[in-house]
PDB file of C-alpha atoms and ligand atoms in Angstrom:
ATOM      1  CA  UNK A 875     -16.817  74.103  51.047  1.00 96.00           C
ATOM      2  CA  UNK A 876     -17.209  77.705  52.240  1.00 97.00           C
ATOM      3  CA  UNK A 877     -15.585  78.373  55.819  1.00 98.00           C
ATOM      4  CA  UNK A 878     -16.461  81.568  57.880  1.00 98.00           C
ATOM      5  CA  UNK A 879     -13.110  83.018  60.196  1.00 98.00           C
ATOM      6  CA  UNK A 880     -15.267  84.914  63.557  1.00 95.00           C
ATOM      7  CA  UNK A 881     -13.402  87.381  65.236  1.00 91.00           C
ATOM      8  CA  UNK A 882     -13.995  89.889  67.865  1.00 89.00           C
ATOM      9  CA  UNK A 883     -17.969  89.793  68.696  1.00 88.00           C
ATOM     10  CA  UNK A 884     -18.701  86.530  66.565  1.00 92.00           C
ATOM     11  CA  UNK A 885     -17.213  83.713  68.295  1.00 90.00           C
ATOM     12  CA  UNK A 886     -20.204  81.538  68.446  1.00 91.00           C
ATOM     13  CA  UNK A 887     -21.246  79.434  65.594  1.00 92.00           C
ATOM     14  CA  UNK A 888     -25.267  80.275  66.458  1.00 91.00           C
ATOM     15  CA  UNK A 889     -25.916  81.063  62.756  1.00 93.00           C
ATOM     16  CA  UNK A 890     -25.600  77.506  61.963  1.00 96.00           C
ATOM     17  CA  UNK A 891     -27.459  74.107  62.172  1.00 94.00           C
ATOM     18  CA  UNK A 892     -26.781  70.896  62.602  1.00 94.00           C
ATOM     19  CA  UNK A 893     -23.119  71.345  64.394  1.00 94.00           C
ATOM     20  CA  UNK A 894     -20.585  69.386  65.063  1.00 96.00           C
ATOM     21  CA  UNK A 895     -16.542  69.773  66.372  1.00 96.00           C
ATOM     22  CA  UNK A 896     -13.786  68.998  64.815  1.00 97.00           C
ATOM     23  CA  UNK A 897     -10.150  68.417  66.060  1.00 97.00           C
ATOM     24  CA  UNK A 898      -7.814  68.859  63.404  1.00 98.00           C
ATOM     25  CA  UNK A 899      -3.903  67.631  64.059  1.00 98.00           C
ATOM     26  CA  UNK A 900      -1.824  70.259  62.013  1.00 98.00           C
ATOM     27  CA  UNK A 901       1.648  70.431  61.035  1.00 96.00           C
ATOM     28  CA  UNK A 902       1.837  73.547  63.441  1.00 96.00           C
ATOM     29  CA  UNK A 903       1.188  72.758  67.221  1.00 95.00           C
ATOM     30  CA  UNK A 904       0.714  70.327  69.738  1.00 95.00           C
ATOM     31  CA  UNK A 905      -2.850  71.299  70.048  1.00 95.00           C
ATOM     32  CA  UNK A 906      -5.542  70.206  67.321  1.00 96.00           C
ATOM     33  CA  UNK A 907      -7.647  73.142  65.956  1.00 97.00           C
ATOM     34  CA  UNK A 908     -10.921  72.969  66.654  1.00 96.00           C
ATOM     35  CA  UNK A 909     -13.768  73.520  63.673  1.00 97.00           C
ATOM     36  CA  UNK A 910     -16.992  73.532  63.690  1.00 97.00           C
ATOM     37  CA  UNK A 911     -18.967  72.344  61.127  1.00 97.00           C
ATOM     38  CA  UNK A 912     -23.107  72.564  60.286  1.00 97.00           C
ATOM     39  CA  UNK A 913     -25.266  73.917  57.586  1.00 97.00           C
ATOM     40  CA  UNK A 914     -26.689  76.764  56.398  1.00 96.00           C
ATOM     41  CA  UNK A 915     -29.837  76.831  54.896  1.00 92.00           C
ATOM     42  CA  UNK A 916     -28.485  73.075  53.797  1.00 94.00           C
ATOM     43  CA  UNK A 917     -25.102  74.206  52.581  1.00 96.00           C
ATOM     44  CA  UNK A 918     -22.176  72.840  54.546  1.00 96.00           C
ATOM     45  CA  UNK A 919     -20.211  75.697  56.381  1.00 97.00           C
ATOM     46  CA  UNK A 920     -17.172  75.597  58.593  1.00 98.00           C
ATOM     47  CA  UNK A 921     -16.568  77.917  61.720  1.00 98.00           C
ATOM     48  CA  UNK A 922     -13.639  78.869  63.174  1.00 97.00           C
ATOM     49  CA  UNK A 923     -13.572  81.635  65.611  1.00 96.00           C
ATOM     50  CA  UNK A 924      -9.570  82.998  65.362  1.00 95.00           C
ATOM     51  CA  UNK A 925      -9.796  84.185  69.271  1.00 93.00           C
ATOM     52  CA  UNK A 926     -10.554  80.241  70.067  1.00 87.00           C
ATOM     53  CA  UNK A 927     -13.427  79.101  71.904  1.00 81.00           C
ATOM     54  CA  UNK A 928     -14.540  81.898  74.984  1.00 80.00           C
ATOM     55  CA  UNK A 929     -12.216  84.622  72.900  1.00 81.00           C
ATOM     56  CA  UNK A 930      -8.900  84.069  74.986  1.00 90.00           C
ATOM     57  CA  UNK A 931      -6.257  84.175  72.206  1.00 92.00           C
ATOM     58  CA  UNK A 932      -5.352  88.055  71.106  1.00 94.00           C
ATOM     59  CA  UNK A 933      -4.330  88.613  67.312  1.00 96.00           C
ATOM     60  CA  UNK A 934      -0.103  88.380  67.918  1.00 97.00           C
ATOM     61  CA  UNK A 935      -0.752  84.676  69.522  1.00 96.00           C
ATOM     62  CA  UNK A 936      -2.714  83.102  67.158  1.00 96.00           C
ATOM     63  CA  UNK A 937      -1.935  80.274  65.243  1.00 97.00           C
ATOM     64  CA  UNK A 938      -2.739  81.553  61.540  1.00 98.00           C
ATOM     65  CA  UNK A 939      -0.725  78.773  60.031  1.00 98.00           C
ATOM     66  CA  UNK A 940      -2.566  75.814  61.761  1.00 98.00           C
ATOM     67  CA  UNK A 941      -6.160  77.408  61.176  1.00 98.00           C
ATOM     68  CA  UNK A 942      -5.491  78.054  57.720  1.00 98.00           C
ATOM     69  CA  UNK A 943      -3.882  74.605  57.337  1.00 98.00           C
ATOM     70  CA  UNK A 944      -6.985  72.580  59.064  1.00 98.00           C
ATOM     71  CA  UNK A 945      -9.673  74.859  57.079  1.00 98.00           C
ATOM     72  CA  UNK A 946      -7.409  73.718  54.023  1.00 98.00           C
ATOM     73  CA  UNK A 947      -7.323  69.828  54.951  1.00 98.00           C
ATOM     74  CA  UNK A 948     -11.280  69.665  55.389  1.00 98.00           C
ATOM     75  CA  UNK A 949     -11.616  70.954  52.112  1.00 97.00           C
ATOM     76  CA  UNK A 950     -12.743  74.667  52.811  1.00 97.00           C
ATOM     77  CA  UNK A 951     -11.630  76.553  49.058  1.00 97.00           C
ATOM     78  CA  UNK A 952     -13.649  79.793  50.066  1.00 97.00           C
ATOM     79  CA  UNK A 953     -13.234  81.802  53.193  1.00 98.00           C
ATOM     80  CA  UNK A 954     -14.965  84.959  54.449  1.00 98.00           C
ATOM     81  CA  UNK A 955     -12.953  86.542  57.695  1.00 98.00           C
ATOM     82  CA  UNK A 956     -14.577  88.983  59.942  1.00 97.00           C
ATOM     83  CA  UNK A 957     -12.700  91.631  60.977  1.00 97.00           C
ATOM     84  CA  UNK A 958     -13.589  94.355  63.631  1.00 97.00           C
ATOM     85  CA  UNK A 959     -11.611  97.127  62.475  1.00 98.00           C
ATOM     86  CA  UNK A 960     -11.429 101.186  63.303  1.00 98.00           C
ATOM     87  CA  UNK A 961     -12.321 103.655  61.060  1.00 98.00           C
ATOM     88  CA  UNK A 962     -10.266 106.226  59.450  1.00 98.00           C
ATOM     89  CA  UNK A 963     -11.782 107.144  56.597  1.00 98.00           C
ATOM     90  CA  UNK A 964     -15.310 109.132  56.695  1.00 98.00           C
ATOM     91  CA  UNK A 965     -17.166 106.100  54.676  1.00 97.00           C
ATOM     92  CA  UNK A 966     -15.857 103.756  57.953  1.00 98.00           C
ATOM     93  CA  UNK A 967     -17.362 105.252  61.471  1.00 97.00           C
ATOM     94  CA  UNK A 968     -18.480 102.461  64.050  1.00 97.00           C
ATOM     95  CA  UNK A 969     -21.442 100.400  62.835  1.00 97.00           C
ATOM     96  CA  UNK A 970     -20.284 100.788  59.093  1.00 97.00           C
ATOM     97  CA  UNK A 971     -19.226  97.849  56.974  1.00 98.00           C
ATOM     98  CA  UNK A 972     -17.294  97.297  54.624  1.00 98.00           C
ATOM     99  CA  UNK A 973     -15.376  95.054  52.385  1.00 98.00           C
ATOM    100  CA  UNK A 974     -11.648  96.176  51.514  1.00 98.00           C
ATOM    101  CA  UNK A 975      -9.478  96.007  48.695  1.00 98.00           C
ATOM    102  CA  UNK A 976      -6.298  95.929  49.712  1.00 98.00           C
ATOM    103  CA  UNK A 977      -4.203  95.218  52.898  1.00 98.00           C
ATOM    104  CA  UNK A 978      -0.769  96.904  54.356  1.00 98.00           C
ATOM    105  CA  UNK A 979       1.122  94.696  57.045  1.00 98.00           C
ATOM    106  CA  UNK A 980       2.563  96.623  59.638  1.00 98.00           C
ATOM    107  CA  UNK A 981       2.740  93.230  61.980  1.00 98.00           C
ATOM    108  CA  UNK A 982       5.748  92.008  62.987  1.00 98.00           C
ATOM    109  CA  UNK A 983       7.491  88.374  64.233  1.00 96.00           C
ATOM    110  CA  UNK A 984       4.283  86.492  63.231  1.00 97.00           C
ATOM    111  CA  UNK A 985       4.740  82.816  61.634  1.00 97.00           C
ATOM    112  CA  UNK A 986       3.173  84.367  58.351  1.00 97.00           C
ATOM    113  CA  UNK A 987       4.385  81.851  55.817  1.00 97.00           C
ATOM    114  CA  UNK A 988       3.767  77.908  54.661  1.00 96.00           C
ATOM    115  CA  UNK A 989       6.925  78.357  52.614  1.00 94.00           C
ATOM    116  CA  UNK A 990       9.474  78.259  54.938  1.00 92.00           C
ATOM    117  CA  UNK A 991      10.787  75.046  55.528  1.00 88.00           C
ATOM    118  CA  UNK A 992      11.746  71.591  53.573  1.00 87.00           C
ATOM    119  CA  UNK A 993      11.515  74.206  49.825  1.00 89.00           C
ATOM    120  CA  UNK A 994      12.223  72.300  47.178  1.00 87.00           C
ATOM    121  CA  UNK A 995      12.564  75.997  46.113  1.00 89.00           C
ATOM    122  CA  UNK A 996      12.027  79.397  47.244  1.00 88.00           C
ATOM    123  CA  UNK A 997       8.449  80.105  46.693  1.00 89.00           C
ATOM    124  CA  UNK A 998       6.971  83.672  46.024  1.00 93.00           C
ATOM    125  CA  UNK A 999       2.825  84.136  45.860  1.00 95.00           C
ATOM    126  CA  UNK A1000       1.461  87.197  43.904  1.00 97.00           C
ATOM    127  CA  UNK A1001      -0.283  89.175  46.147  1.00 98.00           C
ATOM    128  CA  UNK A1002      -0.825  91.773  43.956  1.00 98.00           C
ATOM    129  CA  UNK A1003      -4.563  91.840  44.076  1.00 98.00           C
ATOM    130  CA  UNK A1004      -4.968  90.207  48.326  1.00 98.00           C
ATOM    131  CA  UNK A1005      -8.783  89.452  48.435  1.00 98.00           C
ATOM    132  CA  UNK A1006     -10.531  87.054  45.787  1.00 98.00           C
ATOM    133  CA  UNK A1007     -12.216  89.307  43.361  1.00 98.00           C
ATOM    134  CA  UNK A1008     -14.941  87.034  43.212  1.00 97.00           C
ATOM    135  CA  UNK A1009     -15.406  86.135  46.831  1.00 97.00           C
ATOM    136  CA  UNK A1010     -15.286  89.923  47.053  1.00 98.00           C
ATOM    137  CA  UNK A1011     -18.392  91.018  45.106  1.00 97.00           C
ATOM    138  CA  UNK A1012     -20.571  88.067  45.940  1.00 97.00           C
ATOM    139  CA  UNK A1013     -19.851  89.231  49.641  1.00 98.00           C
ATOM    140  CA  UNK A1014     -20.288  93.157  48.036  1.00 98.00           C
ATOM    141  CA  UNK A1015     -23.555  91.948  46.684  1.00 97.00           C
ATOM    142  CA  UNK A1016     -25.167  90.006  49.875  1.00 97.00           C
ATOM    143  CA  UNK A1017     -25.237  93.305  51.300  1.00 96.00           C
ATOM    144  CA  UNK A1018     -28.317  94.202  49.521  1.00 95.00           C
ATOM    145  CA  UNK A1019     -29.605  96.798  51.579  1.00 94.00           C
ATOM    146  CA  UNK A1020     -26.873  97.381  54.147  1.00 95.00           C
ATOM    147  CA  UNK A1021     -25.026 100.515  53.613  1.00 95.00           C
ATOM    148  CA  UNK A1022     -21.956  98.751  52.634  1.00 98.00           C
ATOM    149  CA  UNK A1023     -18.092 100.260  51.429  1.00 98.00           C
ATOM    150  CA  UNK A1024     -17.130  98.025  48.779  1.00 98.00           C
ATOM    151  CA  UNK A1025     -13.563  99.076  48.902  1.00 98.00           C
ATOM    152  CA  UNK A1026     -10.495 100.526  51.038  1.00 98.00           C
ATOM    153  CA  UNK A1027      -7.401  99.596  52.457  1.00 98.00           C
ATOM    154  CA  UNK A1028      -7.278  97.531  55.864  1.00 98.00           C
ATOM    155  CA  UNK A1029      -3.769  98.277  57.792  1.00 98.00           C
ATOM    156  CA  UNK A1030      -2.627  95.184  60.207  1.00 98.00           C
ATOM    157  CA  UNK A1031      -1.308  96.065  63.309  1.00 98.00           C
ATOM    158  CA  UNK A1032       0.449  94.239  65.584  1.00 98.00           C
ATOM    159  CA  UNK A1033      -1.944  94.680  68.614  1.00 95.00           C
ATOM    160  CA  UNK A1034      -3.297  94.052  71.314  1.00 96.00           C
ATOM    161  CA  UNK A1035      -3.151  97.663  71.976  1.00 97.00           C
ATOM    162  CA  UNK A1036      -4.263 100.381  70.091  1.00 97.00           C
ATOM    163  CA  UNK A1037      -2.608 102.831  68.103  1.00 98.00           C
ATOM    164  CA  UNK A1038      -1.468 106.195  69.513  1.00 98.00           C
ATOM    165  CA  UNK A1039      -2.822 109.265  67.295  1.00 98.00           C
ATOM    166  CA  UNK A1040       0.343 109.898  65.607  1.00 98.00           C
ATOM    167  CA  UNK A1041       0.254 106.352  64.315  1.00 98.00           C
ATOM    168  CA  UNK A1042      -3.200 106.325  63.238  1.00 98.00           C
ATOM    169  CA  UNK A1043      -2.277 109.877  61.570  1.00 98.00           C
ATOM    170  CA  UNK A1044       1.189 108.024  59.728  1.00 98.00           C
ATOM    171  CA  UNK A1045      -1.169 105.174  58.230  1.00 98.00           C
ATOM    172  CA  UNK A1046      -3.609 107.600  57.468  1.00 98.00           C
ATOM    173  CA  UNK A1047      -0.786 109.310  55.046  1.00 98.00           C
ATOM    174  CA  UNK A1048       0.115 105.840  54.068  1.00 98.00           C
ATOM    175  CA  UNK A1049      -3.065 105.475  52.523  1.00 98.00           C
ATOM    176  CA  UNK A1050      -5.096 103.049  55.380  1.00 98.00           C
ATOM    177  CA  UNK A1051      -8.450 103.320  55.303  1.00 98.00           C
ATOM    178  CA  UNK A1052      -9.332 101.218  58.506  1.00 98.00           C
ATOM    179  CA  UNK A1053      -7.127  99.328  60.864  1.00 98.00           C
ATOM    180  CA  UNK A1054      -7.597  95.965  62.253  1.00 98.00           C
ATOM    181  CA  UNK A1055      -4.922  93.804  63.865  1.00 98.00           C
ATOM    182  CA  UNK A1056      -6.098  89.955  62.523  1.00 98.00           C
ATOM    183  CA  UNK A1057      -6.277  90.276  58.509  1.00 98.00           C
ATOM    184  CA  UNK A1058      -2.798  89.208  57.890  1.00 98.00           C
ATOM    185  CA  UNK A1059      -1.325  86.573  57.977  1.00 98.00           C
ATOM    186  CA  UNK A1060      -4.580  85.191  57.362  1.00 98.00           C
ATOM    187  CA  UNK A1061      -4.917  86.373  54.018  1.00 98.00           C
ATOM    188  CA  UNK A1062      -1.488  85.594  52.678  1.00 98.00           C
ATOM    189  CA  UNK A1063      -1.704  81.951  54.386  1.00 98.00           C
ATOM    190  CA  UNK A1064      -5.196  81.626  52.457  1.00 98.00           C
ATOM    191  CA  UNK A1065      -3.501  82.552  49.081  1.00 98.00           C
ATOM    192  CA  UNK A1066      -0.358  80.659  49.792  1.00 98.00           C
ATOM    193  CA  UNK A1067      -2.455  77.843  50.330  1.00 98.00           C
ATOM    194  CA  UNK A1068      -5.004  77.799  47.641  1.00 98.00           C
ATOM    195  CA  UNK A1069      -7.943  79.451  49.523  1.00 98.00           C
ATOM    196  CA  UNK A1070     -10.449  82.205  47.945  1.00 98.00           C
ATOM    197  CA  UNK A1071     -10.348  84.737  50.752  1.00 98.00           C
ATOM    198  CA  UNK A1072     -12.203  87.793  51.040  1.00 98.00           C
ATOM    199  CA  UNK A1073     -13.068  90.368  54.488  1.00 98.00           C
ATOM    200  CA  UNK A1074     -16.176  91.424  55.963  1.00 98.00           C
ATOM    201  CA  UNK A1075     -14.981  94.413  58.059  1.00 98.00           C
ATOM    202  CA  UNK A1076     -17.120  96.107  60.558  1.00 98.00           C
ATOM    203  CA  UNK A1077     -15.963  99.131  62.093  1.00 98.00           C
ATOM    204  CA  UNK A1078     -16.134  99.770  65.780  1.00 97.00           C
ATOM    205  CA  UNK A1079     -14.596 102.776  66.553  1.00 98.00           C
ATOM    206  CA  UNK A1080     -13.201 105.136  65.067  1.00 98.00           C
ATOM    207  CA  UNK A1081      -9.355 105.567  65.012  1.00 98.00           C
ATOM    208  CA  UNK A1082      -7.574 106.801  67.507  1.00 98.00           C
ATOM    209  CA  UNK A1083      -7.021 110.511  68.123  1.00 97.00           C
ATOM    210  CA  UNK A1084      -9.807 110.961  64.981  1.00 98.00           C
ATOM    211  CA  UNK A1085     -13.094 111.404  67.731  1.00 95.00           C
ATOM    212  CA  UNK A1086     -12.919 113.137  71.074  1.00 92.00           C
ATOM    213  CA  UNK A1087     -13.145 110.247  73.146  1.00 88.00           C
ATOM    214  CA  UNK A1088     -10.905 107.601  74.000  1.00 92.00           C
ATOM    215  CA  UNK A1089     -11.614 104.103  72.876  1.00 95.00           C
ATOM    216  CA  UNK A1090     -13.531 102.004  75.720  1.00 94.00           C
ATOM    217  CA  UNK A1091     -13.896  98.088  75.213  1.00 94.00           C
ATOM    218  CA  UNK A1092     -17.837  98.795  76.425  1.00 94.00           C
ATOM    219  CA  UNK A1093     -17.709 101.140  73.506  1.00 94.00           C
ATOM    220  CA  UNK A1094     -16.206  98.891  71.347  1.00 95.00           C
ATOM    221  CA  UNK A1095     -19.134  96.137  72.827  1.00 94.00           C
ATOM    222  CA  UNK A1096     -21.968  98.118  72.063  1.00 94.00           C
ATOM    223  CA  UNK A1097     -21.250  98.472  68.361  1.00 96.00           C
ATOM    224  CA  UNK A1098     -20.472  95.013  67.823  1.00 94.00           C
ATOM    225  CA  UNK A1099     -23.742  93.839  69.470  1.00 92.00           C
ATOM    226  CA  UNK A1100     -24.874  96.287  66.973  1.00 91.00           C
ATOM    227  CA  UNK A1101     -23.392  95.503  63.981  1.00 95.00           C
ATOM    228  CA  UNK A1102     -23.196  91.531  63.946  1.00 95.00           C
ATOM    229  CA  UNK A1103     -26.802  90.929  62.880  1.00 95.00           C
ATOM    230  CA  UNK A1104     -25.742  92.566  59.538  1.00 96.00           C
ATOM    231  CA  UNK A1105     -22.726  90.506  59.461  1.00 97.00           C
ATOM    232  CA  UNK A1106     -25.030  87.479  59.931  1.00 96.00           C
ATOM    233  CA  UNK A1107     -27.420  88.282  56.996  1.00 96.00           C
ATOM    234  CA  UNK A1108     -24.315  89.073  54.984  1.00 97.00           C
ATOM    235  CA  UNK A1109     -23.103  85.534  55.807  1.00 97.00           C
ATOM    236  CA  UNK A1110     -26.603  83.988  54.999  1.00 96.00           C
ATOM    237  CA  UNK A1111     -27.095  85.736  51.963  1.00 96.00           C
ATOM    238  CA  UNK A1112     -23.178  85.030  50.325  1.00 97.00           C
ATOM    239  CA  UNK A1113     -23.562  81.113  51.790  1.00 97.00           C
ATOM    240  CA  UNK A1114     -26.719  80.718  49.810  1.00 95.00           C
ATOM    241  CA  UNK A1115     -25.422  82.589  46.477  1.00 94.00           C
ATOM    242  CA  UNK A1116     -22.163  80.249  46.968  1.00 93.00           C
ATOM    243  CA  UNK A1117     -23.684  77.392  46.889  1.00 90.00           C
ATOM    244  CA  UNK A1118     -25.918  77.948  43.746  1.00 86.00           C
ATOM    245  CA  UNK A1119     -22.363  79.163  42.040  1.00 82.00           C
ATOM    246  CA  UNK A1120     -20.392  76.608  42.946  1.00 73.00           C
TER     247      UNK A1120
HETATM  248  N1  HPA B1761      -7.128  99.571  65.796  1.00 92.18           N
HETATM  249  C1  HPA B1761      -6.706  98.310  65.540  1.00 92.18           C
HETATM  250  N2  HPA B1761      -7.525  97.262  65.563  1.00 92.18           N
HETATM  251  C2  HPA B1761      -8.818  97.486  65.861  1.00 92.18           C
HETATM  252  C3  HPA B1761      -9.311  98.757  66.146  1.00 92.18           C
HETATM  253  C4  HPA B1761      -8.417  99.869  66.123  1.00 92.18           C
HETATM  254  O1  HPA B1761      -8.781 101.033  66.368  1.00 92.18           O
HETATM  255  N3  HPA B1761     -10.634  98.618  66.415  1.00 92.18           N
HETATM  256  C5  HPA B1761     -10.925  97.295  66.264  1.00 92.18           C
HETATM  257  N4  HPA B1761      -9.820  96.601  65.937  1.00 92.18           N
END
């Protein structure tokens, strides 16, 4: 099954029919994640937006293990996360999307890992190549139309606040092409695992100290509101092509 990770400014699962909640028990907490599932155009999709239900939970908090885990134990193999990111590169000012390449982690004191405890033996994942090539284009590809960047590097911050300009300026030299603060662990924990995981990234602002203006949340609001109905036709389009792949 093909599972769809919301984040900021797609927290509802509106795009699909025929829902239903799940509570999954993980390994990981006390609390059971909750899924949603439905269809799309009659494929079965699974929805989990990673700020929980009313967007409460900021990136540092959440529990990437246990939504990984319960996408896992449903049977979800393919996963598209959507990422609100800031630009830094020209091809990434607010509205544009993208769909990146590779991923730095600049988070910090995250549970990041499935193989940590119990090891029969110390475990080590390539992670050469982060996003599933193939999860990538077919994403690349439902863009059609869409002014799309099919590549870049996303930089994960710890968050919740923004960057200052120096920092943007050192990841800039690092070779970061947008920053977000919610694409790792998630991607690791997907690979670890034995998901297909690939990004949808929309930029909402651009970095900071890289426009004139400081970054507002209304800002921020106005280009998501924006942005998400591309997002959504992306979805559609890579749901439909998914299920006459797989
Ligand atoms: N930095 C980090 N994460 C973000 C940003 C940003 O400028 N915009 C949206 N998510």
């Amino acid at each position: 099954m093909i599972g769809i990770i919301g984040g900021t400014g797609l927290s509802e699962p509106s795009f699909l029919n025929s829902v239903q909640t799940r509570q999954i028990i993980t390994p990981f907490d006390e609390k059971p994640v909750q899924i949603v599932t439905g269809t799309l155009h009659g494929t079965d999709v699974s929805f989990l937006p990673r700020h929980g239900k009313g967007h409460k939970v900021p990136p540092h908090r959440i529990n990437y293990r246990a939504n990984i885990w319960a996408l896992h134990s449903i049977g979800v193999r393919a996963l598209i996360g959507v990422n609100a990111v800031g630009g830094i590169h020209p091809e990434t000012g607010p509205g544009r999307l993208a769909v990146p390449e590779q991923i730095i982690d600049y988070t910090w004191g995250r549970e990041h890992t499935f193989f940590a405890d119990g090891l029969d033996t110390v475990t080590h994942i390539d992670f050469t190549h982060p996003y599933d090539e193939t999860l990538r284009q077919l994403l690349i590809h439902s863009a059609g139309d869409l002014r799309l960047w099919p590549e870049g590097v996303y930089a994960c911050t710890q968050g919740p606040r923004l960057e200052t300009a120096a920092e943007v300026e050192r990841l800039r030299r690092d070779g970061a092409d947008m920053i977000g603060m919610t694409g790792l662990p998630e991607a690791a924990l997907a690979r670890e695992i034995g998901i297909a995981y690939a990004c949808i990234a929309l930029s909402v602002n651009w970095a900071a100290g890289l426009s004139d203006d400081i970054i507002t949340m209304e800002a921020i609001g106005e280009v998501l509101q924006g942005g998400m109905g591309s997002v959504l036709m992306m979805i559609e389009r890579a749901v439909q092509q998914y299920a006459s792949d797989y």
